[in-house]
Amino acid sequence: MADLNRDGLGDIVVGSPYEDLAKADAGQVTVIPGRRSGALGTGAYSFSQDTAGVPGASEAYDYFGATVSAGDINKDGKPELFVGAPGENNHTGAVWMFPGAGSRPTATGSRLFTASSVGLTQHDSTYLGGNGLLWVI
Ligand SMILES: [Ca+2]
Ligand SMILES: [Ca+2]
Ligand SMILES: [Ca+2]
């Protein structure tokens, strides 16, 4: 939960790492804005690696969305959304950052952090981005 659109209501960030899209277990993330009344779901939006403006591409077993987090890391008052895909690059893993904007984090300007981009050597099964509960359930 995080108030990504800054309306005072918590928004639900749902990771779906096993979402198939065009490739098995590519994964996606859906944001469901909080509402004071009425059914949840109005205004919901999703990101995957196939969303226009998002670096990378959905591949089988990326598990994009295995972990999610939010925080205003540049202190502009607009929270950023972070998404881990531990299966990316032969299970080295990677993390995406979606910058906060007027009413929601956007794909425009989103960035991809791989092991090498944060100074780590790429190793298979590092699972950068966390494995969440992938192998518990
Ligand atoms: Ca909100
Ligand atoms: Ca990928
Ligand atoms: Ca921000």
PDB file of C-alpha atoms and ligand atoms in Angstrom:
ATOM      1  CA  MET A   1       0.000   0.000   0.000  1.00  0.00           C
ATOM      2  CA  ALA A   2       1.212   3.474  -0.855  1.00  0.00           C
ATOM      3  CA  ASP A   3      -0.546   6.714  -1.735  1.00  0.00           C
ATOM      4  CA  LEU A   4       0.890   6.975  -5.228  1.00  0.00           C
ATOM      5  CA  ASN A   5      -1.594   9.599  -6.466  1.00  0.00           C
ATOM      6  CA  ARG A   6      -1.373  11.624  -3.249  1.00  0.00           C
ATOM      7  CA  ASP A   7      -5.113  11.898  -2.656  1.00  0.00           C
ATOM      8  CA  GLY A   8      -4.807  10.841   0.966  1.00  0.00           C
ATOM      9  CA  LEU A   9      -6.012   7.291   0.299  1.00  0.00           C
ATOM     10  CA  GLY A  10      -3.712   4.294   0.179  1.00  0.00           C
ATOM     11  CA  ASP A  11      -3.390   2.628  -3.214  1.00  0.00           C
ATOM     12  CA  ILE A  12      -2.896  -1.116  -3.565  1.00  0.00           C
ATOM     13  CA  VAL A  13       0.169  -2.237  -5.536  1.00  0.00           C
ATOM     14  CA  VAL A  14      -0.281  -5.831  -6.672  1.00  0.00           C
ATOM     15  CA  GLY A  15       2.622  -7.831  -8.046  1.00  0.00           C
ATOM     16  CA  SER A  16       1.686 -10.725 -10.315  1.00  0.00           C
ATOM     17  CA  PRO A  17       4.997 -12.454 -11.047  1.00  0.00           C
ATOM     18  CA  TYR A  18       3.301 -15.501 -12.545  1.00  0.00           C
ATOM     19  CA  GLU A  19       1.238 -13.465 -15.006  1.00  0.00           C
ATOM     20  CA  ASP A  20       1.938 -15.002 -18.383  1.00  0.00           C
ATOM     21  CA  LEU A  21       1.283 -12.138 -20.798  1.00  0.00           C
ATOM     22  CA  ALA A  22       2.787 -13.403 -24.077  1.00  0.00           C
ATOM     23  CA  LYS A  23       5.485 -15.378 -22.215  1.00  0.00           C
ATOM     24  CA  ALA A  24       5.139 -17.768 -19.303  1.00  0.00           C
ATOM     25  CA  ASP A  25       5.634 -16.132 -15.914  1.00  0.00           C
ATOM     26  CA  ALA A  26       6.805 -12.839 -17.407  1.00  0.00           C
ATOM     27  CA  GLY A  27       4.916 -10.952 -14.693  1.00  0.00           C
ATOM     28  CA  GLN A  28       3.235  -7.589 -14.299  1.00  0.00           C
ATOM     29  CA  VAL A  29       2.273  -5.077 -11.631  1.00  0.00           C
ATOM     30  CA  THR A  30      -1.160  -3.511 -11.188  1.00  0.00           C
ATOM     31  CA  VAL A  31      -1.992  -0.431  -9.138  1.00  0.00           C
ATOM     32  CA  ILE A  32      -5.526  -0.181  -7.748  1.00  0.00           C
ATOM     33  CA  PRO A  33      -6.200   3.344  -6.479  1.00  0.00           C
ATOM     34  CA  GLY A  34      -7.919   3.581  -3.107  1.00  0.00           C
ATOM     35  CA  ARG A  35     -11.474   4.966  -3.076  1.00  0.00           C
ATOM     36  CA  ARG A  36     -13.685   6.330  -0.315  1.00  0.00           C
ATOM     37  CA  SER A  37     -16.722   4.528  -1.747  1.00  0.00           C
ATOM     38  CA  GLY A  38     -17.650   2.271  -4.632  1.00  0.00           C
ATOM     39  CA  ALA A  39     -15.954  -0.775  -6.036  1.00  0.00           C
ATOM     40  CA  LEU A  40     -12.184  -0.893  -6.167  1.00  0.00           C
ATOM     41  CA  GLY A  41     -10.725  -1.174  -9.642  1.00  0.00           C
ATOM     42  CA  THR A  42     -11.725   2.147 -11.159  1.00  0.00           C
ATOM     43  CA  GLY A  43      -8.618   3.823 -12.500  1.00  0.00           C
ATOM     44  CA  ALA A  44      -6.454   0.731 -12.135  1.00  0.00           C
ATOM     45  CA  TYR A  45      -3.359   0.552 -14.340  1.00  0.00           C
ATOM     46  CA  SER A  46      -0.596  -1.947 -14.987  1.00  0.00           C
ATOM     47  CA  PHE A  47       3.065  -2.044 -15.888  1.00  0.00           C
ATOM     48  CA  SER A  48       5.059  -4.823 -17.483  1.00  0.00           C
ATOM     49  CA  GLN A  49       8.323  -4.903 -19.353  1.00  0.00           C
ATOM     50  CA  ASP A  50       6.247  -4.595 -22.513  1.00  0.00           C
ATOM     51  CA  THR A  51       4.639  -1.312 -21.451  1.00  0.00           C
ATOM     52  CA  ALA A  52       5.756   1.457 -23.792  1.00  0.00           C
ATOM     53  CA  GLY A  53       8.642   3.381 -22.237  1.00  0.00           C
ATOM     54  CA  VAL A  54       9.691   0.585 -19.868  1.00  0.00           C
ATOM     55  CA  PRO A  55      13.248  -0.697 -20.405  1.00  0.00           C
ATOM     56  CA  GLY A  56      13.601  -4.396 -21.176  1.00  0.00           C
ATOM     57  CA  ALA A  57      11.148  -6.889 -22.591  1.00  0.00           C
ATOM     58  CA  SER A  58       8.848  -9.470 -21.053  1.00  0.00           C
ATOM     59  CA  GLU A  59      10.522 -12.863 -21.229  1.00  0.00           C
ATOM     60  CA  ALA A  60       9.572 -16.236 -19.866  1.00  0.00           C
ATOM     61  CA  TYR A  61      10.302 -16.578 -16.134  1.00  0.00           C
ATOM     62  CA  ASP A  62      11.283 -12.946 -15.500  1.00  0.00           C
ATOM     63  CA  TYR A  63       8.855 -12.887 -12.543  1.00  0.00           C
ATOM     64  CA  PHE A  64       8.408  -9.113 -12.877  1.00  0.00           C
ATOM     65  CA  GLY A  65       6.441  -8.031  -9.836  1.00  0.00           C
ATOM     66  CA  ALA A  66       7.804 -10.607  -7.384  1.00  0.00           C
ATOM     67  CA  THR A  67       8.563  -7.642  -5.117  1.00  0.00           C
ATOM     68  CA  VAL A  68       7.140  -4.132  -5.104  1.00  0.00           C
ATOM     69  CA  SER A  69       7.927  -1.051  -3.065  1.00  0.00           C
ATOM     70  CA  ALA A  70       7.289   2.691  -3.128  1.00  0.00           C
ATOM     71  CA  GLY A  71       8.986   5.757  -1.760  1.00  0.00           C
ATOM     72  CA  ASP A  72       9.771   9.330  -2.677  1.00  0.00           C
ATOM     73  CA  ILE A  73      13.493   8.929  -3.206  1.00  0.00           C
ATOM     74  CA  ASN A  74      14.072  12.329  -4.833  1.00  0.00           C
ATOM     75  CA  LYS A  75      11.911  14.223  -2.310  1.00  0.00           C
ATOM     76  CA  ASP A  76       9.741  15.979  -4.887  1.00  0.00           C
ATOM     77  CA  GLY A  77       6.569  14.914  -3.095  1.00  0.00           C
ATOM     78  CA  LYS A  78       5.688  12.302  -5.726  1.00  0.00           C
ATOM     79  CA  PRO A  79       6.364   8.694  -4.753  1.00  0.00           C
ATOM     80  CA  GLU A  80       8.338   6.417  -7.033  1.00  0.00           C
ATOM     81  CA  LEU A  81       7.306   2.819  -7.629  1.00  0.00           C
ATOM     82  CA  PHE A  82       9.896   0.025  -7.566  1.00  0.00           C
ATOM     83  CA  VAL A  83       9.421  -3.417  -9.066  1.00  0.00           C
ATOM     84  CA  GLY A  84      11.730  -6.410  -8.763  1.00  0.00           C
ATOM     85  CA  ALA A  85      12.041  -9.141 -11.397  1.00  0.00           C
ATOM     86  CA  PRO A  86      14.335 -11.757  -9.863  1.00  0.00           C
ATOM     87  CA  GLY A  87      14.202 -13.979 -12.933  1.00  0.00           C
ATOM     88  CA  GLU A  88      15.578 -11.328 -15.253  1.00  0.00           C
ATOM     89  CA  ASN A  89      18.804 -12.188 -17.113  1.00  0.00           C
ATOM     90  CA  ASN A  90      19.038 -15.866 -16.205  1.00  0.00           C
ATOM     91  CA  HIS A  91      17.917 -15.207 -12.620  1.00  0.00           C
ATOM     92  CA  THR A  92      20.487 -12.515 -11.927  1.00  0.00           C
ATOM     93  CA  GLY A  93      17.463 -10.302 -11.351  1.00  0.00           C
ATOM     94  CA  ALA A  94      16.778  -6.613 -11.842  1.00  0.00           C
ATOM     95  CA  VAL A  95      14.824  -3.727 -10.319  1.00  0.00           C
ATOM     96  CA  TRP A  96      12.777  -1.083 -12.145  1.00  0.00           C
ATOM     97  CA  MET A  97      12.041   2.422 -10.933  1.00  0.00           C
ATOM     98  CA  PHE A  98       8.932   4.254 -12.164  1.00  0.00           C
ATOM     99  CA  PRO A  99       9.220   7.975 -11.421  1.00  0.00           C
ATOM    100  CA  GLY A 100       6.412   9.711  -9.566  1.00  0.00           C
ATOM    101  CA  ALA A 101       4.569  12.241 -11.704  1.00  0.00           C
ATOM    102  CA  GLY A 102       1.420  14.347 -11.575  1.00  0.00           C
ATOM    103  CA  SER A 103      -1.102  11.704 -10.644  1.00  0.00           C
ATOM    104  CA  ARG A 104       0.839   8.412 -10.671  1.00  0.00           C
ATOM    105  CA  PRO A 105       4.200   6.826 -11.343  1.00  0.00           C
ATOM    106  CA  THR A 106       4.837   6.661 -15.070  1.00  0.00           C
ATOM    107  CA  ALA A 107       6.596   4.432 -17.548  1.00  0.00           C
ATOM    108  CA  THR A 108       8.074   7.550 -19.091  1.00  0.00           C
ATOM    109  CA  GLY A 109      11.506   7.987 -17.572  1.00  0.00           C
ATOM    110  CA  SER A 110      11.429   4.569 -15.926  1.00  0.00           C
ATOM    111  CA  ARG A 111      14.830   3.042 -15.269  1.00  0.00           C
ATOM    112  CA  LEU A 112      16.233  -0.448 -15.051  1.00  0.00           C
ATOM    113  CA  PHE A 113      18.876  -1.444 -12.508  1.00  0.00           C
ATOM    114  CA  THR A 114      20.757  -4.630 -13.277  1.00  0.00           C
ATOM    115  CA  ALA A 115      23.510  -6.243 -11.241  1.00  0.00           C
ATOM    116  CA  SER A 116      26.218  -4.597 -13.302  1.00  0.00           C
ATOM    117  CA  SER A 117      24.558  -1.180 -13.092  1.00  0.00           C
ATOM    118  CA  VAL A 118      24.859  -1.242  -9.289  1.00  0.00           C
ATOM    119  CA  GLY A 119      28.416  -2.559  -9.274  1.00  0.00           C
ATOM    120  CA  LEU A 120      27.698  -6.255  -8.814  1.00  0.00           C
ATOM    121  CA  THR A 121      29.001  -9.057 -10.946  1.00  0.00           C
ATOM    122  CA  GLN A 122      26.312 -10.867 -12.857  1.00  0.00           C
ATOM    123  CA  HIS A 123      25.818 -14.302 -11.369  1.00  0.00           C
ATOM    124  CA  ASP A 124      23.076 -16.726 -12.194  1.00  0.00           C
ATOM    125  CA  SER A 125      20.567 -17.060  -9.357  1.00  0.00           C
ATOM    126  CA  THR A 126      21.545 -13.852  -7.536  1.00  0.00           C
ATOM    127  CA  TYR A 127      17.857 -12.873  -7.675  1.00  0.00           C
ATOM    128  CA  LEU A 128      18.431  -9.118  -7.503  1.00  0.00           C
ATOM    129  CA  GLY A 129      15.042  -7.648  -6.703  1.00  0.00           C
ATOM    130  CA  GLY A 130      14.242 -10.319  -4.165  1.00  0.00           C
ATOM    131  CA  ASN A 131      12.456 -13.580  -4.585  1.00  0.00           C
ATOM    132  CA  GLY A 132       9.489 -12.598  -2.435  1.00  0.00           C
ATOM    133  CA  LEU A 133       7.474 -15.720  -1.805  1.00  0.00           C
ATOM    134  CA  LEU A 134       8.074 -17.202  -5.238  1.00  0.00           C
ATOM    135  CA  TRP A 135       9.449 -20.473  -4.014  1.00  0.00           C
ATOM    136  CA  VAL A 136       7.480 -20.655  -0.777  1.00  0.00           C
ATOM    137  CA  ILE A 137       4.043 -21.050  -2.253  1.00  0.00           C
TER     138      ILE A 137
HETATM  139 CA    CA B   1      -4.185   7.307  -3.324  1.00  0.00          CA
HETATM  140 CA    CA B   2      13.025  -9.234 -19.316  1.00  0.00          CA
HETATM  141 CA    CA B   3       9.594  11.445  -6.249  1.00  0.00          CA
END
